[in-house]
């Protein structure tokens, strides 16, 4: 059984059909890349999975449980975290407060402290800035905070929406290294990216989304050599 | 001495405005709506306390609890019935609904309590004044004038128990609220919701529950404000809440709508400006002066005294 199973998912914004019945799955331990052009429906897909948007048809299963109709705030405690597009850190709150909000659904203080140490270890830069308000962090630091905050819920799967957006090449590499590390430490990753080259280089498998449909699927290395993908997404 | 007296009564009135303004600003910050029925919650709180106190068996403390409970429940119910179904409706629809709720409450009061104003019995009825100051003598605290050791001499400054209570109770509540919001998990959840509702949900925060809690707190504060206000200005009618409601809204905008310290500062400043202009400029013009100051402040600082900068890092 796959950790995350999406089946014939359809999503509308009013009368606009943003997802036209997509199906895909994410196995435990994988990094799955979801790539596509602007407006393809990547963010819509993630928002629907985490319950921020309602599905019109189809189903979403997490670990075998149907979560299609579960409210967003319940899904976190089921083991799914979401690093949203544009980071969406709480700008007025401090780095520490942001991180602790990531652990909002958890009760055990000792376990939270252990996760916090783990996040500090992965993002030493955050540890140096605990008292700083999140709005004053640089873009790359905010991305790290958004990722750290998601890790604070100790998720079994983490969804990331364009973590490399707007970052300098150096930061991009650092972020992708960290994604790999997080995955090696046991967290499954569903990665949405416009930077297809980078995403395919760390993913196991990938899906290509075009105007609400999945048009291609396969091993990341295969897709990397696919003529269509090369032309449309890798700029070759 | 008369200046101090006006200042203290301004601080006292301002503290009451601040309590009401907190309800406006918290609801605005978290539910992103202007709850124009907030002023009428004050009126309901006043009637609840009044009716409870007119029952001979009901002690004042119980009447206060009843008033706070009635308002808290009313606030939560209004939110659930009238505003929640409009959560994703255009802001104008929500605003019009709020005005509708305001008239509904006033008309229910009119129907059940009639338009004739009731005389509210002060929650500090029978208590001595907080302070009496006499020319060239030691001041008296918590002493009735009839018990004054200075014979028939009249004080140059009197601070009533009601005035004192309004300031002290508001200070305590504001301190408690500040601690609650900044130090507890539920308070942090409120801050998170006010900044980004979607991101807050991704943290596992139940936004609907948080909004309910905000309405509950705001309405409870309105009940406290109602009792303090009606004790100092004892006429209670179905429209009692309107003017303080509008003033508190102005105070919230003045301080920076959505900002909790802003509502406190805005409320207190508004009360002081109002009382001082009543005393030294014109009691007819005092409201106009209050609004003039608001306009000047908003020209200089469009987001209010403590308002957040509108620009955000993208
Ligand atoms: N709130 C909305 N109301 C109406 N249409 C929307 C809304 N949000 C997204 N859409 C539309 O749905 C489609 C998919 O948008 P989505 O944000 O999922 O794309 P995306 O693949 O994440 O794009 P990007 O790479 O630019 O982030 C687009 O055509 C977009 O215009
Ligand atoms: Mg997107």
Coordinates of C-alpha atoms and ligand atoms in Angstrom, one line a residue:
Chain A
X1 CA 0.0 0.0 0.0
X2 CA 1.3 3.4 -1.0
X3 CA 1.7 6.0 1.7
X4 CA -0.2 8.6 -0.3
X5 CA -2.7 7.6 -3.0
X6 CA -4.4 10.1 -5.2
X7 CA -7.3 8.7 -7.3
X8 CA -9.0 10.6 -10.1
X9 CA -8.9 13.9 -8.3
X10 CA -10.9 16.8 -9.7
X11 CA -10.8 20.3 -8.3
X12 CA -12.6 23.4 -9.4
X13 CA -12.3 27.1 -8.6
X14 CA -15.9 28.1 -9.2
X15 CA -16.4 26.9 -12.8
X16 CA -12.7 26.7 -13.6
X17 CA -11.5 23.1 -13.7
X18 CA -8.0 23.2 -12.2
X19 CA -7.5 19.5 -11.8
X20 CA -9.1 17.1 -14.3
X21 CA -9.0 13.8 -12.6
X22 CA -5.4 13.1 -11.7
X23 CA -4.1 9.9 -10.2
X24 CA -0.7 9.2 -8.7
X25 CA 0.8 7.7 -5.7
X26 CA 3.8 8.2 -3.4
X27 CA 5.5 5.1 -1.8
X28 CA 7.0 5.2 1.6
X29 CA 10.6 6.6 1.6
X30 CA 10.4 8.0 -1.9
X31 CA 11.1 11.5 -3.2
X32 CA 8.4 12.2 -5.8
X33 CA 8.7 15.2 -8.0
X34 CA 5.7 16.9 -9.5
X35 CA 6.8 19.2 -12.2
X36 CA 4.9 21.5 -14.6
X37 CA 4.6 25.0 -16.0
X38 CA 3.0 28.0 -14.3
X39 CA -0.7 27.4 -13.8
X40 CA -0.4 23.6 -14.4
X41 CA -2.1 22.9 -11.1
X42 CA 0.8 21.9 -8.9
X43 CA -0.1 24.2 -5.9
X44 CA -3.8 23.2 -6.4
X45 CA -2.8 19.6 -6.0
X46 CA -0.9 20.1 -2.8
X47 CA -3.6 22.4 -1.3
X48 CA -6.3 19.8 -2.0
X49 CA -4.2 17.0 -0.5
X50 CA -3.7 19.0 2.8
X51 CA -7.4 20.0 2.9
X52 CA -7.0 23.7 2.2
X53 CA -9.1 23.2 -1.0
X54 CA -12.1 20.8 -1.4
X55 CA -12.0 18.1 -4.0
X56 CA -15.0 17.9 -6.3
X57 CA -14.4 14.2 -7.2
X58 CA -11.9 11.5 -6.5
X59 CA -10.1 10.4 -3.4
X60 CA -7.0 11.0 -1.3
X61 CA -5.7 8.3 0.9
X62 CA -3.0 8.7 3.5
X63 CA -1.6 5.4 4.8
X64 CA -4.8 3.7 3.7
X65 CA -7.2 6.2 5.4
X66 CA -9.5 8.3 3.3
X67 CA -8.6 12.0 4.0
X68 CA -10.5 13.5 1.1
X69 CA -13.0 15.3 3.4
X70 CA -10.8 15.7 6.4
X71 CA -10.3 19.4 7.5
X72 CA -6.8 20.8 7.1
X73 CA -6.1 21.1 10.8
X74 CA -6.7 17.4 11.3
X75 CA -4.4 16.2 8.6
X76 CA -1.2 17.4 10.3
X77 CA -1.7 15.1 13.2
X78 CA -2.1 12.2 10.7
X79 CA 1.5 12.7 9.8
X80 CA 1.5 15.0 6.8
X81 CA 3.2 18.4 6.7
X82 CA 3.1 21.0 4.0
X83 CA 5.7 23.6 3.2
X84 CA 3.5 26.1 1.3
X85 CA 4.4 28.0 -1.8
X86 CA 5.9 31.4 -0.9
X87 CA 6.9 30.0 2.6
X88 CA 4.2 31.7 4.5
X89 CA 6.1 32.0 7.7
X90 CA 4.4 34.0 10.5
X91 CA 6.3 37.2 9.8
X92 CA 5.4 38.9 13.1
X93 CA 6.4 36.0 15.3
X94 CA 9.9 35.0 16.2
X95 CA 11.7 32.1 14.6
X96 CA 11.3 30.1 17.8
X97 CA 7.5 30.8 17.9
X98 CA 7.2 29.7 14.3
X99 CA 9.0 26.5 15.0
X100 CA 6.8 25.8 18.1
X101 CA 3.6 26.4 16.1
X102 CA 4.9 23.6 13.8
X103 CA 4.6 21.3 16.8
X104 CA 1.1 22.7 17.6
X105 CA -0.6 19.3 17.5
X106 CA 2.0 17.5 19.6
X107 CA 1.7 17.1 23.3
X108 CA 4.9 15.5 24.6
X109 CA 7.3 18.2 25.7
X110 CA 10.4 16.0 25.7
X111 CA 9.7 14.7 22.2
X112 CA 9.1 18.2 21.0
X113 CA 12.4 19.3 22.5
X114 CA 14.2 16.4 20.7
X115 CA 12.7 17.3 17.4
X116 CA 13.7 20.9 18.0
X117 CA 17.3 19.8 18.5
X118 CA 17.1 17.9 15.3
X119 CA 15.8 20.9 13.4
X120 CA 18.6 23.1 14.9
X121 CA 21.1 20.5 13.8
X122 CA 19.7 20.5 10.2
X123 CA 19.3 24.3 10.1
X124 CA 22.1 25.8 12.3
X125 CA 21.3 29.2 10.9
X126 CA 17.8 29.1 12.5
X127 CA 19.3 28.4 15.9
X128 CA 21.3 31.6 15.7
X129 CA 18.2 33.6 15.0
X130 CA 15.6 32.2 17.4
X131 CA 14.6 35.6 18.8
X132 CA 14.5 37.3 15.4
X133 CA 11.0 37.9 13.9
X134 CA 10.5 35.7 10.9
X135 CA 9.7 38.7 8.6
X136 CA 13.2 40.0 9.0
X137 CA 14.8 36.8 7.7
X138 CA 16.3 36.6 4.2
X139 CA 14.3 34.6 1.6
X140 CA 16.5 31.6 2.0
X141 CA 16.3 31.7 5.8
X142 CA 12.5 31.9 5.6
X143 CA 12.5 28.8 3.4
X144 CA 14.6 27.0 6.0
X145 CA 12.2 28.2 8.7
X146 CA 9.2 27.0 6.7
X147 CA 10.9 23.6 6.3
X148 CA 12.0 23.4 9.9
X149 CA 8.5 24.4 11.0
X150 CA 7.0 21.5 8.9
X151 CA 9.5 19.1 10.4
X152 CA 8.4 20.1 13.9
X153 CA 5.2 18.1 13.4
X154 CA 7.4 15.0 12.9
X155 CA 5.7 14.1 9.6
X156 CA 5.9 10.8 7.8
X157 CA 5.4 12.7 4.6
X158 CA 6.2 16.3 3.8
X159 CA 4.8 18.2 0.8
X160 CA 7.0 21.0 -0.5
X161 CA 5.8 23.7 -2.9
X162 CA 8.6 25.3 -4.9
X163 CA 11.2 25.5 -2.1
X164 CA 13.8 26.9 -4.5
X165 CA 11.6 29.8 -5.7
X166 CA 13.4 33.1 -5.7
X167 CA 16.6 31.8 -4.1
X168 CA 20.2 32.3 -5.3
X169 CA 21.9 29.2 -6.8
X170 CA 23.9 28.6 -3.7
X171 CA 20.9 28.5 -1.5
X172 CA 19.1 26.3 -4.0
X173 CA 21.8 23.7 -3.7
X174 CA 21.7 23.9 0.0
X175 CA 17.9 23.5 0.1
X176 CA 18.1 20.5 -2.2
X177 CA 20.8 18.9 -0.1
X178 CA 18.7 19.3 3.0
X179 CA 15.6 17.8 1.2
X180 CA 17.7 14.7 0.5
X181 CA 18.9 14.5 4.0
X182 CA 15.4 14.8 5.4
X183 CA 14.4 12.0 3.1
X184 CA 17.4 9.8 4.1
X185 CA 16.3 10.3 7.7
X186 CA 13.1 8.6 6.9
X187 CA 10.6 11.2 5.7
X188 CA 8.8 10.7 2.4
X189 CA 8.8 13.8 0.2
X190 CA 6.4 15.1 -2.4
X191 CA 8.3 17.9 -4.2
X192 CA 6.7 20.4 -6.5
X193 CA 9.2 22.3 -8.5
X194 CA 9.6 24.6 -11.5
X195 CA 13.3 23.9 -11.3
X196 CA 12.8 20.5 -13.0
X197 CA 16.4 19.7 -13.5
X198 CA 17.2 20.0 -9.8
X199 CA 14.0 18.2 -8.8
X200 CA 14.6 15.3 -11.2
X201 CA 18.2 15.0 -10.0
X202 CA 17.1 14.1 -6.4
X203 CA 13.7 12.4 -7.1
X204 CA 13.1 8.7 -7.4
X205 CA 10.1 9.1 -9.6
X206 CA 8.3 12.1 -11.2
X207 CA 5.0 13.2 -12.6
X208 CA 4.5 15.9 -15.2
X209 CA 1.4 18.0 -14.9
X210 CA 0.0 20.0 -17.7
X211 CA -3.2 22.1 -17.4
X212 CA -4.7 19.9 -14.8
X213 CA -3.7 16.5 -16.3
X214 CA -0.8 14.2 -15.6
X215 CA 0.8 13.8 -19.0
X216 CA 3.9 11.8 -18.2
X217 CA 5.1 9.6 -15.3
X218 CA 8.2 7.6 -14.7
X219 CA 11.5 7.2 -13.1
X220 CA 13.2 10.5 -12.6
X221 CA 16.3 9.4 -14.6
X222 CA 14.1 8.3 -17.5
X223 CA 12.2 11.5 -17.5
X224 CA 15.5 13.4 -17.5
X225 CA 16.3 11.8 -20.8
X226 CA 12.8 12.1 -22.3
X227 CA 12.8 14.4 -25.4
X228 CA 9.5 16.0 -24.5
X229 CA 10.6 16.8 -20.9
X230 CA 14.0 18.0 -22.1
X231 CA 12.4 20.5 -24.5
X232 CA 9.6 21.7 -22.3
X233 CA 11.1 21.7 -18.8
X234 CA 14.9 21.4 -18.9
X235 CA 15.5 24.1 -21.5
X236 CA 17.6 21.9 -23.8
Chain B
X1 CA -6.8 70.0 40.7
X2 CA -9.6 70.2 38.2
X3 CA -7.2 69.2 35.5
X4 CA -6.3 66.1 37.4
X5 CA -9.9 65.4 37.9
X6 CA -10.7 65.6 34.2
X7 CA -7.6 63.6 33.4
X8 CA -8.6 60.8 35.7
X9 CA -12.2 60.7 34.4
X10 CA -10.7 60.6 30.9
X11 CA -8.4 57.7 31.8
X12 CA -11.4 55.9 33.3
X13 CA -13.7 56.4 30.3
X14 CA -10.7 55.6 28.1
X15 CA -10.1 52.3 29.9
X16 CA -13.7 51.4 29.1
X17 CA -13.3 52.3 25.5
X18 CA -10.1 50.2 25.5
X19 CA -11.9 47.1 26.7
X20 CA -14.5 47.6 23.9
X21 CA -11.9 48.4 21.3
X22 CA -10.1 45.2 22.2
X23 CA -13.1 43.2 21.1
X24 CA -13.3 45.1 17.8
X25 CA -9.6 44.8 17.1
X26 CA -9.3 41.1 18.0
X27 CA -12.2 40.1 15.9
X28 CA -10.9 42.2 13.0
X29 CA -7.4 40.8 13.4
X30 CA -8.5 37.2 13.5
X31 CA -11.8 36.9 11.6
X32 CA -11.0 39.8 9.3
X33 CA -14.3 41.5 9.7
X34 CA -15.8 44.6 11.4
X35 CA -18.3 43.3 13.9
X36 CA -20.6 46.3 14.1
X37 CA -22.9 44.4 16.5
X38 CA -20.1 44.6 19.1
X39 CA -21.5 47.8 20.6
X40 CA -24.9 46.1 21.1
X41 CA -23.3 43.3 23.0
X42 CA -22.5 46.0 25.5
X43 CA -26.1 46.9 25.7
X44 CA -27.1 43.2 26.2
X45 CA -24.5 42.9 28.9
X46 CA -26.0 46.0 30.6
X47 CA -29.5 44.6 30.5
X48 CA -28.4 41.2 31.7
X49 CA -26.7 42.7 34.7
X50 CA -29.6 45.1 35.3
X51 CA -32.2 42.3 35.2
X52 CA -30.1 40.0 37.4
X53 CA -29.5 42.8 40.0
X54 CA -33.2 43.7 40.1
X55 CA -33.9 40.2 41.4
X56 CA -33.7 40.6 45.2
X57 CA -31.9 37.2 45.7
X58 CA -29.2 38.0 43.2
X59 CA -25.9 39.4 44.7
X60 CA -23.8 41.8 42.6
X61 CA -21.1 39.3 41.9
X62 CA -23.6 36.8 40.6
X63 CA -25.1 39.4 38.4
X64 CA -21.7 40.2 37.0
X65 CA -21.1 36.5 36.2
X66 CA -24.5 36.2 34.6
X67 CA -23.8 39.3 32.4
X68 CA -20.4 38.0 31.3
X69 CA -21.8 34.5 30.5
X70 CA -24.8 35.9 28.6
X71 CA -22.5 38.0 26.4
X72 CA -19.9 35.3 25.9
X73 CA -22.6 32.8 24.7
X74 CA -24.3 35.5 22.6
X75 CA -21.0 36.4 20.9
X76 CA -20.2 32.8 20.0
X77 CA -23.7 32.1 18.8
X78 CA -23.8 35.3 16.6
X79 CA -20.5 34.3 15.0
X80 CA -21.7 30.7 14.4
X81 CA -25.1 31.6 13.0
X82 CA -24.6 34.9 11.2
X83 CA -20.9 35.2 10.3
X84 CA -19.5 31.7 9.8
X85 CA -21.7 30.9 6.8
X86 CA -20.2 34.0 5.2
X87 CA -16.6 33.1 5.9
X88 CA -15.7 33.2 2.2
X89 CA -18.3 35.8 1.2
X90 CA -17.2 39.3 0.1
X91 CA -16.4 41.6 3.0
X92 CA -19.3 43.9 2.2
X93 CA -21.8 41.1 2.7
X94 CA -20.3 40.4 6.1
X95 CA -20.4 44.1 7.1
X96 CA -24.1 44.4 6.1
X97 CA -24.9 41.2 8.1
X98 CA -23.1 42.7 11.1
X99 CA -25.2 45.9 10.8
X100 CA -28.3 43.7 10.6
X101 CA -27.3 41.8 13.7
X102 CA -26.8 45.1 15.5
X103 CA -30.4 46.3 14.6
X104 CA -31.8 42.9 15.5
X105 CA -30.3 43.1 19.0
X106 CA -31.5 46.7 19.5
X107 CA -35.0 45.8 18.4
X108 CA -35.2 42.8 20.6
X109 CA -34.2 45.0 23.5
X110 CA -36.8 47.6 22.4
X111 CA -39.5 44.9 22.3
X112 CA -38.7 43.2 25.6
X113 CA -37.3 46.1 27.6
X114 CA -39.1 49.2 26.1
X115 CA -37.5 52.4 25.0
X116 CA -37.7 54.0 28.5
X117 CA -34.2 54.2 29.9
X118 CA -33.6 52.1 33.0
X119 CA -31.5 53.4 35.9
X120 CA -28.6 51.0 36.4
X121 CA -27.6 50.4 39.9
X122 CA -23.8 50.9 40.2
X123 CA -21.8 47.7 40.9
X124 CA -20.0 49.9 43.5
X125 CA -23.2 51.2 45.0
X126 CA -22.7 52.2 48.6
X127 CA -18.9 52.0 48.4
X128 CA -16.9 55.0 49.6
X129 CA -15.0 57.1 47.0
X130 CA -11.5 55.9 46.2
X131 CA -9.9 59.2 46.9
X132 CA -10.7 62.6 48.5
X133 CA -8.2 65.4 48.4
X134 CA -8.5 68.5 50.6
X135 CA -6.7 71.8 50.4
X136 CA -3.5 71.5 52.6
X137 CA -4.5 68.2 54.3
X138 CA -3.6 64.5 54.0
X139 CA -5.7 62.8 51.3
X140 CA -8.3 60.2 52.3
X141 CA -8.6 56.8 50.6
X142 CA -11.7 54.7 50.7
X143 CA -13.4 57.1 53.1
X144 CA -17.0 58.5 52.9
X145 CA -17.2 62.2 52.9
X146 CA -19.6 61.9 55.9
X147 CA -16.8 60.1 57.8
X148 CA -14.2 62.8 56.9
X149 CA -12.2 64.0 60.0
X150 CA -12.0 67.4 58.4
X151 CA -15.5 68.5 59.5
X152 CA -17.7 70.0 56.8
X153 CA -14.8 70.9 54.5
X154 CA -15.4 70.0 50.9
X155 CA -12.7 68.2 48.9
X156 CA -11.0 69.8 46.0
X157 CA -10.7 66.5 44.2
X158 CA -12.9 63.4 44.3
X159 CA -12.2 60.2 42.5
X160 CA -15.2 57.9 42.8
X161 CA -15.0 54.2 43.3
X162 CA -16.6 53.6 39.8
X163 CA -13.8 55.7 38.2
X164 CA -11.1 53.9 40.1
X165 CA -12.6 50.5 39.4
X166 CA -12.8 51.1 35.6
X167 CA -9.1 51.9 35.5
X168 CA -8.0 49.1 37.7
X169 CA -10.2 46.4 36.2
X170 CA -9.2 47.4 32.7
X171 CA -5.6 47.4 33.6
X172 CA -5.8 43.9 35.1
X173 CA -7.8 42.6 32.2
X174 CA -5.4 44.1 29.6
X175 CA -2.4 42.7 31.4
X176 CA -4.0 39.2 31.6
X177 CA -5.0 39.3 27.9
X178 CA -1.5 40.3 26.9
X179 CA -0.1 37.4 28.8
X180 CA -2.7 35.0 27.5
X181 CA -2.0 36.0 23.9
X182 CA 1.8 36.1 24.1
X183 CA 2.5 33.2 26.4
X184 CA -0.1 30.5 25.8
X185 CA -0.5 28.1 23.0
X186 CA -4.1 29.2 22.3
X187 CA -2.9 32.8 22.2
X188 CA -0.1 32.0 19.7
X189 CA -2.7 30.2 17.6
X190 CA -4.7 33.4 17.6
X191 CA -1.7 35.4 16.4
X192 CA -1.0 32.8 13.7
X193 CA -4.6 32.9 12.5
X194 CA -4.5 36.7 12.3
X195 CA -1.5 36.6 10.2
X196 CA -2.2 33.7 7.8
X197 CA -5.3 31.6 8.2
X198 CA -4.2 29.0 5.7
X199 CA -0.7 28.6 7.1
X200 CA -2.3 28.3 10.6
X201 CA -4.4 25.4 9.4
X202 CA -1.3 23.7 8.1
X203 CA 0.1 23.9 11.6
X204 CA -3.0 22.0 12.8
X205 CA -4.8 25.0 14.3
X206 CA -8.6 24.8 14.1
X207 CA -9.4 28.2 12.7
X208 CA -13.1 28.0 13.4
X209 CA -12.5 27.2 17.0
X210 CA -10.0 30.0 17.3
X211 CA -12.4 32.5 15.8
X212 CA -15.1 31.3 18.2
X213 CA -12.7 31.8 21.1
X214 CA -12.0 35.4 19.8
X215 CA -15.6 36.2 19.8
X216 CA -16.0 34.7 23.3
X217 CA -13.2 36.8 24.7
X218 CA -14.3 40.0 22.9
X219 CA -17.9 39.6 24.1
X220 CA -16.8 38.9 27.7
X221 CA -14.8 42.1 27.7
X222 CA -17.8 43.9 26.3
X223 CA -19.9 42.7 29.3
X224 CA -17.2 43.9 31.7
X225 CA -17.1 47.3 29.9
X226 CA -20.9 47.4 30.0
X227 CA -21.0 47.1 33.8
X228 CA -18.2 49.6 34.3
X229 CA -19.8 52.0 32.0
X230 CA -23.3 51.7 33.3
X231 CA -22.0 52.1 36.8
X232 CA -20.4 55.4 35.9
X233 CA -23.2 56.6 33.4
X234 CA -26.2 54.9 34.8
X235 CA -28.8 55.3 32.0
X236 CA -29.5 52.0 30.2
X237 CA -31.5 51.9 27.0
X238 CA -31.6 49.8 23.8
X239 CA -29.3 52.2 22.1
X240 CA -26.8 52.5 25.0
X241 CA -24.2 50.5 23.1
X242 CA -24.2 52.4 19.9
X243 CA -22.1 55.5 20.8
X244 CA -19.5 53.7 22.9
X245 CA -19.4 51.1 20.2
X246 CA -18.6 53.7 17.5
X247 CA -16.1 55.4 19.8
X248 CA -14.4 52.2 20.6
X249 CA -14.2 51.4 16.9
X250 CA -12.6 54.8 16.4
X251 CA -10.2 54.0 19.2
X252 CA -9.3 50.7 17.5
X253 CA -8.6 52.4 14.2
X254 CA -6.8 55.2 16.0
X255 CA -4.5 52.6 17.6
X256 CA -4.1 50.6 14.5
X257 CA -6.9 48.1 13.8
X258 CA -5.8 44.5 14.5
X259 CA -3.2 45.6 17.0
X260 CA -3.9 44.7 20.6
X261 CA -1.6 47.3 22.3
X262 CA -3.0 49.7 19.7
X263 CA -6.6 49.2 20.9
X264 CA -5.5 49.8 24.5
X265 CA -3.5 53.0 23.8
X266 CA -6.2 54.2 21.3
X267 CA -9.0 53.6 23.8
X268 CA -7.3 55.4 26.7
X269 CA -6.2 58.3 24.5
X270 CA -9.6 58.7 23.1
X271 CA -11.2 58.9 26.5
X272 CA -8.6 61.5 27.7
X273 CA -9.0 63.6 24.6
X274 CA -12.8 63.4 24.9
X275 CA -12.9 64.5 28.6
X276 CA -10.3 67.2 28.2
X277 CA -12.0 68.7 25.2
X278 CA -15.4 68.5 27.1
X279 CA -13.8 70.4 30.0
X280 CA -11.7 73.0 28.2
X281 CA -13.1 73.5 24.7
X282 CA -16.7 72.6 24.4
X283 CA -18.9 69.8 25.6
X284 CA -20.9 69.9 22.4
X285 CA -17.9 69.8 20.2
X286 CA -16.0 67.1 22.1
X287 CA -17.1 64.3 19.7
X288 CA -16.1 66.3 16.7
X289 CA -12.7 67.0 18.2
X290 CA -12.3 63.3 18.8
X291 CA -12.9 62.5 15.2
X292 CA -10.7 65.4 14.1
X293 CA -7.8 64.0 16.0
X294 CA -8.5 60.6 14.4
X295 CA -8.4 62.2 11.0
X296 CA -5.1 63.9 11.7
X297 CA -3.6 60.8 13.1
X298 CA -4.7 58.8 10.1
X299 CA -3.2 61.4 7.7
X300 CA 0.1 61.2 9.4
X301 CA 0.0 57.5 10.1
X302 CA -2.5 55.8 7.8
X303 CA -2.3 52.5 9.7
X304 CA -2.9 54.0 13.1
X305 CA -0.5 54.6 16.0
X306 CA 0.6 50.9 16.4
X307 CA -0.6 49.7 13.0
X308 CA 1.4 47.2 11.1
X309 CA 3.2 48.4 8.0
X310 CA 1.2 47.4 5.0
X311 CA 4.2 46.4 2.9
X312 CA 5.3 42.8 3.4
X313 CA 8.3 40.9 2.3
X314 CA 7.5 38.8 -0.7
Ligands
LIG1 N1 -8.0 31.1 -6.2 C1 -8.1 30.8 -7.5 N2 -9.2 31.2 -8.2 C2 -9.4 30.9 -9.5 N3 -8.5 30.2 -10.2 C3 -7.3 29.8 -9.6 C4 -7.1 30.1 -8.2 N4 -5.9 29.6 -7.8 C5 -5.4 29.0 -8.9 N5 -6.3 29.1 -10.0 C6 -6.1 28.6 -11.3 O1 -5.9 27.2 -11.3 C7 -4.8 26.9 -12.2 C8 -3.7 26.1 -11.4 O2 -3.1 27.0 -10.5 P1 -1.9 26.5 -9.5 O3 -1.7 27.6 -8.6 O4 -2.3 25.2 -9.0 O5 -0.7 26.4 -10.5 P2 0.8 26.0 -10.3 O6 1.1 24.8 -11.1 O7 1.1 25.9 -8.8 O8 1.5 27.3 -10.9 P3 2.8 28.0 -10.4 O9 4.0 27.3 -10.9 O10 2.7 29.4 -11.1 O11 2.8 28.1 -8.9 C9 -4.3 28.1 -12.8 O12 -4.9 28.2 -14.1 C10 -4.8 29.2 -11.9 O13 -5.1 30.4 -12.7
LIG2 MG1 2.2 27.0 -7.5

